[in-house]
PDB file of C-alpha atoms in Angstrom:
ATOM      1  CA  MET A1162     142.769-132.308 -66.133  1.00  0.00           C
ATOM      2  CA  LEU A1163     142.682-131.684 -62.401  1.00  0.00           C
ATOM      3  CA  THR A1164     144.168-134.465 -60.240  1.00  0.00           C
ATOM      4  CA  LEU A1165     142.706-135.399 -56.852  1.00  0.00           C
ATOM      5  CA  PHE A1166     144.934-137.194 -54.369  1.00  0.00           C
ATOM      6  CA  ASP A1167     142.367-139.256 -52.524  1.00  0.00           C
ATOM      7  CA  TYR A1168     141.746-141.829 -49.812  1.00  0.00           C
ATOM      8  CA  LEU A1169     138.191-143.127 -50.086  1.00  0.00           C
ATOM      9  CA  PRO A1170     137.354-143.513 -46.366  1.00  0.00           C
ATOM     10  CA  SER A1171     138.419-139.918 -45.696  1.00  0.00           C
ATOM     11  CA  GLN A1172     135.447-137.608 -45.274  1.00  0.00           C
ATOM     12  CA  ASN A1173     137.821-134.704 -45.873  1.00  0.00           C
ATOM     13  CA  ALA A1174     138.399-136.140 -49.322  1.00  0.00           C
ATOM     14  CA  TRP A1175     134.642-136.709 -49.697  1.00  0.00           C
ATOM     15  CA  LYS A1176     134.153-132.941 -49.410  1.00  0.00           C
ATOM     16  CA  VAL A1177     136.213-132.356 -52.544  1.00  0.00           C
ATOM     17  CA  ARG A1178     134.606-135.227 -54.441  1.00  0.00           C
ATOM     18  CA  GLN A1179     131.195-133.819 -53.545  1.00  0.00           C
ATOM     19  CA  LEU A1180     131.953-130.322 -54.810  1.00  0.00           C
ATOM     20  CA  LEU A1181     133.587-131.606 -57.997  1.00  0.00           C
ATOM     21  CA  HIS A1182     130.464-133.689 -58.612  1.00  0.00           C
ATOM     22  CA  HIS A1183     128.209-130.668 -58.082  1.00  0.00           C
ATOM     23  CA  LEU A1184     130.342-128.658 -60.506  1.00  0.00           C
ATOM     24  CA  GLY A1185     130.482-131.423 -63.101  1.00  0.00           C
ATOM     25  CA  ARG A1186     134.223-130.901 -63.258  1.00  0.00           C
ATOM     26  CA  PRO A1187     136.229-133.840 -64.622  1.00  0.00           C
ATOM     27  CA  TYR A1188     139.241-135.047 -62.677  1.00  0.00           C
ATOM     28  CA  ARG A1189     141.520-138.006 -62.314  1.00  0.00           C
ATOM     29  CA  THR A1190     142.149-139.748 -59.020  1.00  0.00           C
ATOM     30  CA  VAL A1191     145.447-140.806 -57.490  1.00  0.00           C
ATOM     31  CA  PRO A1192     144.830-142.970 -54.397  1.00  0.00           C
ATOM     32  CA  VAL A1193     147.139-142.442 -51.427  1.00  0.00           C
ATOM     33  CA  SER A1194     147.536-145.387 -49.028  1.00  0.00           C
ATOM     34  CA  ILE A1195     147.758-143.307 -45.878  1.00  0.00           C
ATOM     35  CA  PHE A1196     148.077-146.117 -43.340  1.00  0.00           C
ATOM     36  CA  GLU A1197     150.833-147.823 -45.295  1.00  0.00           C
ATOM     37  CA  GLY A1198     152.859-144.633 -45.029  1.00  0.00           C
ATOM     38  CA  GLU A1199     152.487-143.437 -48.609  1.00  0.00           C
ATOM     39  CA  GLY A1200     151.570-139.975 -47.379  1.00  0.00           C
ATOM     40  CA  ARG A1201     154.989-139.731 -45.747  1.00  0.00           C
ATOM     41  CA  SER A1202     156.860-140.458 -48.952  1.00  0.00           C
ATOM     42  CA  GLU A1203     159.157-137.795 -50.351  1.00  0.00           C
ATOM     43  CA  ALA A1204     157.174-137.696 -53.580  1.00  0.00           C
ATOM     44  CA  TYR A1205     153.850-137.071 -51.826  1.00  0.00           C
ATOM     45  CA  ARG A1206     155.342-134.556 -49.393  1.00  0.00           C
ATOM     46  CA  ARG A1207     156.108-132.430 -52.456  1.00  0.00           C
ATOM     47  CA  ILE A1208     152.353-132.438 -53.119  1.00  0.00           C
ATOM     48  CA  ASN A1209     151.262-131.936 -49.512  1.00  0.00           C
ATOM     49  CA  PRO A1210     153.909-131.290 -46.832  1.00  0.00           C
ATOM     50  CA  THR A1211     151.626-132.625 -44.070  1.00  0.00           C
ATOM     51  CA  GLY A1212     151.229-135.980 -45.830  1.00  0.00           C
ATOM     52  CA  THR A1213     147.441-135.978 -45.510  1.00  0.00           C
ATOM     53  CA  VAL A1214     144.606-136.150 -48.027  1.00  0.00           C
ATOM     54  CA  PRO A1215     143.055-134.579 -49.945  1.00  0.00           C
ATOM     55  CA  ALA A1216     145.258-132.530 -52.199  1.00  0.00           C
ATOM     56  CA  ILE A1217     144.801-131.411 -55.781  1.00  0.00           C
ATOM     57  CA  GLN A1218     147.144-130.684 -58.638  1.00  0.00           C
ATOM     58  CA  LEU A1219     145.991-128.237 -61.274  1.00  0.00           C
ATOM     59  CA  GLU A1220     146.534-128.575 -64.981  1.00  0.00           C
ATOM     60  CA  ASP A1221     149.460-126.160 -64.788  1.00  0.00           C
ATOM     61  CA  GLY A1222     151.196-128.204 -62.082  1.00  0.00           C
ATOM     62  CA  ARG A1223     150.351-126.059 -59.065  1.00  0.00           C
ATOM     63  CA  VAL A1224     149.261-127.977 -55.969  1.00  0.00           C
ATOM     64  CA  LEU A1225     146.863-127.171 -53.157  1.00  0.00           C
ATOM     65  CA  ALA A1226     146.186-129.079 -49.938  1.00  0.00           C
ATOM     66  CA  GLU A1227     143.723-128.925 -47.006  1.00  0.00           C
ATOM     67  CA  SER A1228     140.131-129.818 -47.822  1.00  0.00           C
ATOM     68  CA  ASN A1229     138.530-126.502 -46.918  1.00  0.00           C
ATOM     69  CA  ALA A1230     141.128-124.463 -48.796  1.00  0.00           C
ATOM     70  CA  ILE A1231     140.439-126.653 -51.824  1.00  0.00           C
ATOM     71  CA  LEU A1232     136.702-126.060 -51.436  1.00  0.00           C
ATOM     72  CA  MET A1233     137.255-122.287 -51.350  1.00  0.00           C
ATOM     73  CA  TYR A1234     139.363-122.420 -54.490  1.00  0.00           C
ATOM     74  CA  LEU A1235     137.089-124.691 -56.509  1.00  0.00           C
ATOM     75  CA  ALA A1236     133.900-122.875 -55.472  1.00  0.00           C
ATOM     76  CA  ASP A1237     135.156-119.418 -56.429  1.00  0.00           C
ATOM     77  CA  GLY A1238     132.790-117.866 -58.965  1.00  0.00           C
ATOM     78  CA  THR A1239     130.152-120.588 -58.488  1.00  0.00           C
ATOM     79  CA  PRO A1240     126.826-120.638 -56.601  1.00  0.00           C
ATOM     80  CA  TYR A1241     128.497-122.614 -53.808  1.00  0.00           C
ATOM     81  CA  LEU A1242     130.428-119.593 -52.485  1.00  0.00           C
ATOM     82  CA  PRO A1243     129.013-116.064 -52.053  1.00  0.00           C
ATOM     83  CA  GLY A1244     130.562-113.333 -54.144  1.00  0.00           C
ATOM     84  CA  ASP A1245     130.332-110.545 -51.566  1.00  0.00           C
ATOM     85  CA  PRO A1246     133.101-110.101 -48.965  1.00  0.00           C
ATOM     86  CA  PHE A1247     130.878-110.551 -45.908  1.00  0.00           C
ATOM     87  CA  GLY A1248     129.199-113.645 -47.298  1.00  0.00           C
ATOM     88  CA  ARG A1249     132.572-115.198 -48.080  1.00  0.00           C
ATOM     89  CA  ALA A1250     133.834-114.342 -44.605  1.00  0.00           C
ATOM     90  CA  LYS A1251     130.802-116.059 -43.042  1.00  0.00           C
ATOM     91  CA  VAL A1252     131.625-119.178 -45.037  1.00  0.00           C
ATOM     92  CA  LEU A1253     135.230-118.972 -43.853  1.00  0.00           C
ATOM     93  CA  GLN A1254     133.989-118.622 -40.261  1.00  0.00           C
ATOM     94  CA  TRP A1255     132.196-121.963 -40.543  1.00  0.00           C
ATOM     95  CA  LEU A1256     135.067-123.637 -42.352  1.00  0.00           C
ATOM     96  CA  CYS A1257     137.306-122.708 -39.407  1.00  0.00           C
ATOM     97  CA  PHE A1258     134.662-123.979 -36.989  1.00  0.00           C
ATOM     98  CA  GLU A1259     134.528-127.261 -38.904  1.00  0.00           C
ATOM     99  CA  GLN A1260     138.241-127.899 -38.614  1.00  0.00           C
ATOM    100  CA  GLU A1261     138.506-126.895 -34.951  1.00  0.00           C
ATOM    101  CA  ARG A1262     135.264-128.292 -33.530  1.00  0.00           C
ATOM    102  CA  VAL A1263     133.991-130.960 -35.936  1.00  0.00           C
ATOM    103  CA  GLU A1264     136.755-132.719 -37.856  1.00  0.00           C
ATOM    104  CA  SER A1265     139.180-132.787 -34.931  1.00  0.00           C
ATOM    105  CA  VAL A1266     136.504-133.936 -32.472  1.00  0.00           C
ATOM    106  CA  ILE A1267     133.695-135.907 -34.123  1.00  0.00           C
ATOM    107  CA  GLY A1268     136.010-136.971 -36.925  1.00  0.00           C
ATOM    108  CA  ALA A1269     138.621-138.251 -34.478  1.00  0.00           C
ATOM    109  CA  LEU A1270     136.071-140.156 -32.387  1.00  0.00           C
ATOM    110  CA  ARG A1271     134.564-141.690 -35.518  1.00  0.00           C
ATOM    111  CA  HIS A1272     137.969-142.756 -36.786  1.00  0.00           C
ATOM    112  CA  TRP A1273     138.951-144.337 -33.481  1.00  0.00           C
ATOM    113  CA  THR A1274     135.594-146.106 -33.217  1.00  0.00           C
ATOM    114  CA  MET A1275     135.529-147.464 -36.760  1.00  0.00           C
ATOM    115  CA  THR A1276     139.151-148.648 -36.796  1.00  0.00           C
ATOM    116  CA  GLY A1277     139.299-150.294 -33.367  1.00  0.00           C
ATOM    117  CA  LYS A1278     141.563-147.614 -31.924  1.00  0.00           C
ATOM    118  CA  LEU A1279     139.196-146.409 -29.215  1.00  0.00           C
ATOM    119  CA  ALA A1280     140.577-148.984 -26.758  1.00  0.00           C
ATOM    120  CA  ARG A1281     144.068-147.573 -27.300  1.00  0.00           C
ATOM    121  CA  ARG A1282     143.053-144.079 -26.180  1.00  0.00           C
ATOM    122  CA  SER A1283     142.829-142.955 -22.569  1.00  0.00           C
ATOM    123  CA  ALA A1284     139.436-142.632 -20.916  1.00  0.00           C
ATOM    124  CA  GLU A1285     140.205-138.971 -20.198  1.00  0.00           C
ATOM    125  CA  MET A1286     140.948-138.241 -23.855  1.00  0.00           C
ATOM    126  CA  ILE A1287     137.783-139.987 -25.032  1.00  0.00           C
ATOM    127  CA  GLU A1288     135.615-138.192 -22.494  1.00  0.00           C
ATOM    128  CA  ALA A1289     137.114-134.816 -23.458  1.00  0.00           C
ATOM    129  CA  LYS A1290     136.391-135.477 -27.130  1.00  0.00           C
ATOM    130  CA  ARG A1291     132.830-136.576 -26.387  1.00  0.00           C
ATOM    131  CA  ALA A1292     132.128-133.517 -24.247  1.00  0.00           C
ATOM    132  CA  ALA A1293     133.504-131.271 -26.987  1.00  0.00           C
ATOM    133  CA  ALA A1294     131.388-133.082 -29.589  1.00  0.00           C
ATOM    134  CA  VAL A1295     128.221-132.536 -27.562  1.00  0.00           C
ATOM    135  CA  ARG A1296     129.034-128.829 -27.323  1.00  0.00           C
ATOM    136  CA  THR A1297     129.585-128.723 -31.079  1.00  0.00           C
ATOM    137  CA  LEU A1298     126.287-130.406 -31.861  1.00  0.00           C
ATOM    138  CA  GLY A1299     124.523-128.023 -29.477  1.00  0.00           C
ATOM    139  CA  ILE A1300     125.977-125.002 -31.269  1.00  0.00           C
ATOM    140  CA  LEU A1301     124.899-126.367 -34.645  1.00  0.00           C
ATOM    141  CA  GLU A1302     121.423-127.181 -33.313  1.00  0.00           C
ATOM    142  CA  ASN A1303     120.956-123.587 -32.108  1.00  0.00           C
ATOM    143  CA  GLU A1304     122.321-122.020 -35.279  1.00  0.00           C
ATOM    144  CA  LEU A1305     120.311-124.205 -37.644  1.00  0.00           C
ATOM    145  CA  ALA A1306     117.109-123.269 -35.840  1.00  0.00           C
ATOM    146  CA  THR A1307     117.494-119.805 -37.385  1.00  0.00           C
ATOM    147  CA  ARG A1308     118.212-120.585 -41.055  1.00  0.00           C
ATOM    148  CA  PRO A1309     118.098-123.485 -43.526  1.00  0.00           C
ATOM    149  CA  PHE A1310     121.820-123.757 -44.180  1.00  0.00           C
ATOM    150  CA  VAL A1311     124.951-123.162 -42.169  1.00  0.00           C
ATOM    151  CA  ALA A1312     126.120-119.853 -43.645  1.00  0.00           C
ATOM    152  CA  GLY A1313     122.730-118.461 -44.683  1.00  0.00           C
ATOM    153  CA  ASP A1314     119.754-119.202 -46.883  1.00  0.00           C
ATOM    154  CA  ASP A1315     121.653-121.051 -49.590  1.00  0.00           C
ATOM    155  CA  TYR A1316     123.448-124.387 -49.687  1.00  0.00           C
ATOM    156  CA  GLY A1317     127.186-124.097 -50.235  1.00  0.00           C
ATOM    157  CA  ILE A1318     130.631-125.276 -49.276  1.00  0.00           C
ATOM    158  CA  ALA A1319     130.112-124.529 -45.576  1.00  0.00           C
ATOM    159  CA  ASP A1320     127.396-127.177 -45.606  1.00  0.00           C
ATOM    160  CA  ILE A1321     129.560-129.635 -47.531  1.00  0.00           C
ATOM    161  CA  ALA A1322     132.428-129.159 -45.083  1.00  0.00           C
ATOM    162  CA  LEU A1323     130.326-129.517 -41.934  1.00  0.00           C
ATOM    163  CA  PHE A1324     128.249-132.376 -43.274  1.00  0.00           C
ATOM    164  CA  ALA A1325     131.317-134.527 -43.945  1.00  0.00           C
ATOM    165  CA  TYR A1326     131.929-135.477 -40.319  1.00  0.00           C
ATOM    166  CA  ALA A1327     129.083-133.936 -38.301  1.00  0.00           C
ATOM    167  CA  SER A1328     126.476-136.002 -40.127  1.00  0.00           C
ATOM    168  CA  ARG A1329     128.408-139.178 -39.210  1.00  0.00           C
ATOM    169  CA  ALA A1330     128.273-138.449 -35.471  1.00  0.00           C
ATOM    170  CA  GLU A1331     126.370-141.646 -34.738  1.00  0.00           C
ATOM    171  CA  GLU A1332     129.308-143.608 -36.136  1.00  0.00           C
ATOM    172  CA  ALA A1333     131.342-141.917 -33.402  1.00  0.00           C
ATOM    173  CA  GLY A1334     128.952-143.211 -30.744  1.00  0.00           C
ATOM    174  CA  LEU A1335     127.042-139.927 -30.424  1.00  0.00           C
ATOM    175  CA  SER A1336     123.245-139.880 -30.449  1.00  0.00           C
ATOM    176  CA  LEU A1337     121.518-137.273 -32.621  1.00  0.00           C
ATOM    177  CA  GLN A1338     118.129-137.763 -30.996  1.00  0.00           C
ATOM    178  CA  ALA A1339     118.328-134.461 -29.092  1.00  0.00           C
ATOM    179  CA  TYR A1340     119.116-132.397 -32.205  1.00  0.00           C
ATOM    180  CA  PRO A1341     116.027-132.156 -34.463  1.00  0.00           C
ATOM    181  CA  GLN A1342     117.149-128.959 -36.228  1.00  0.00           C
ATOM    182  CA  PHE A1343     120.502-130.524 -37.005  1.00  0.00           C
ATOM    183  CA  ARG A1344     118.854-133.695 -38.310  1.00  0.00           C
ATOM    184  CA  ALA A1345     116.545-131.613 -40.513  1.00  0.00           C
ATOM    185  CA  TRP A1346     119.597-129.857 -41.966  1.00  0.00           C
ATOM    186  CA  VAL A1347     121.237-133.224 -42.667  1.00  0.00           C
ATOM    187  CA  ALA A1348     118.116-134.193 -44.624  1.00  0.00           C
ATOM    188  CA  ARG A1349     118.216-130.917 -46.583  1.00  0.00           C
ATOM    189  CA  VAL A1350     121.837-131.524 -47.559  1.00  0.00           C
ATOM    190  CA  GLU A1351     121.086-135.103 -48.585  1.00  0.00           C
ATOM    191  CA  ALA A1352     118.209-133.811 -50.755  1.00  0.00           C
ATOM    192  CA  GLN A1353     120.510-131.581 -52.826  1.00  0.00           C
ATOM    193  CA  PRO A1354     120.771-132.490 -56.515  1.00  0.00           C
ATOM    194  CA  GLY A1355     123.947-134.455 -57.102  1.00  0.00           C
ATOM    195  CA  PHE A1356     124.436-135.451 -53.466  1.00  0.00           C
ATOM    196  CA  LEU A1357     127.041-138.214 -53.144  1.00  0.00           C
ATOM    197  CA  ALA A1358     125.382-140.654 -50.795  1.00  0.00           C
ATOM    198  CA  GLU A1359     127.979-143.398 -50.974  1.00  0.00           C
ATOM    199  CA  MET A1360     130.308-143.433 -47.998  1.00  0.00           C
ATOM    200  CA  HIS A1361     133.373-145.668 -47.878  1.00  0.00           C
ATOM    201  CA  PRO A1362     134.026-147.355 -44.501  1.00  0.00           C
ATOM    202  CA  TYR A1363     137.516-147.786 -43.142  1.00  0.00           C
ATOM    203  CA  ALA A1364     136.868-151.522 -43.398  1.00  0.00           C
ATOM    204  CA  ILE A1365     137.705-151.383 -47.113  1.00  0.00           C
ATOM    205  CA  ASP A1366     141.323-150.678 -46.109  1.00  0.00           C
ATOM    206  CA  PRO A1367     142.924-153.613 -44.237  1.00  0.00           C
ATOM    207  CA  HIS A1368     145.668-151.254 -43.048  1.00  0.00           C
ATOM    208  CA  SER A1369     143.370-148.676 -41.420  1.00  0.00           C
ATOM    209  CA  SER A1370     143.643-150.252 -37.961  1.00  0.00           C
ATOM    210  CA  ARG A1371     147.289-149.152 -37.865  1.00  0.00           C
ATOM    211  CA  GLU A1372     148.346-145.911 -36.278  1.00  0.00           C
ATOM    212  CA  LEU A1373     149.530-143.319 -38.756  1.00  0.00           C
ATOM    213  CA  PRO A1374     153.268-143.735 -39.360  1.00  0.00           C
TER     214      PRO A1374
END
């Protein structure tokens, strides 16, 4: 059985849980206490050299890390990833966009806000992140005015990846009022059969207010 190395408040890990749920694929979970330093342990570094979650271990012992790489692997040959080269490349385009302009911006602001770390960051850093987040939401608003889902007409892993942190922008102190097309897309994703609505706040982890070791 596939093993998922997980940390419940991580929306990166949520992506993998969501796709596994869509696929009806059984798996076992190994929790990783990131803020207690478990990700930096020698044993876990053999699973994922960066020490982050998620990661998976296949039945044959092979391991794979980085949420979007895991999505690409698990979705291969399923309706959640196009079979043609151009369609797959469009999905990859948006997965790269998600990591560069969503997870590292909206995700970072959300994390700082929800764990009390915002006060420890410089005003210049916070303002730069917020400005970048507004640009990101504007790009998504314009793109989603032209089609129902991020990479085309069909729901897939690009939507799962972007939804993970972009949909939580209000938890990062960002208003979504000015983005009706984006909000309509969020509703379409939430209406998908098998959508995992439960989100796990950082508050469930008493160690999450710590900086990463």
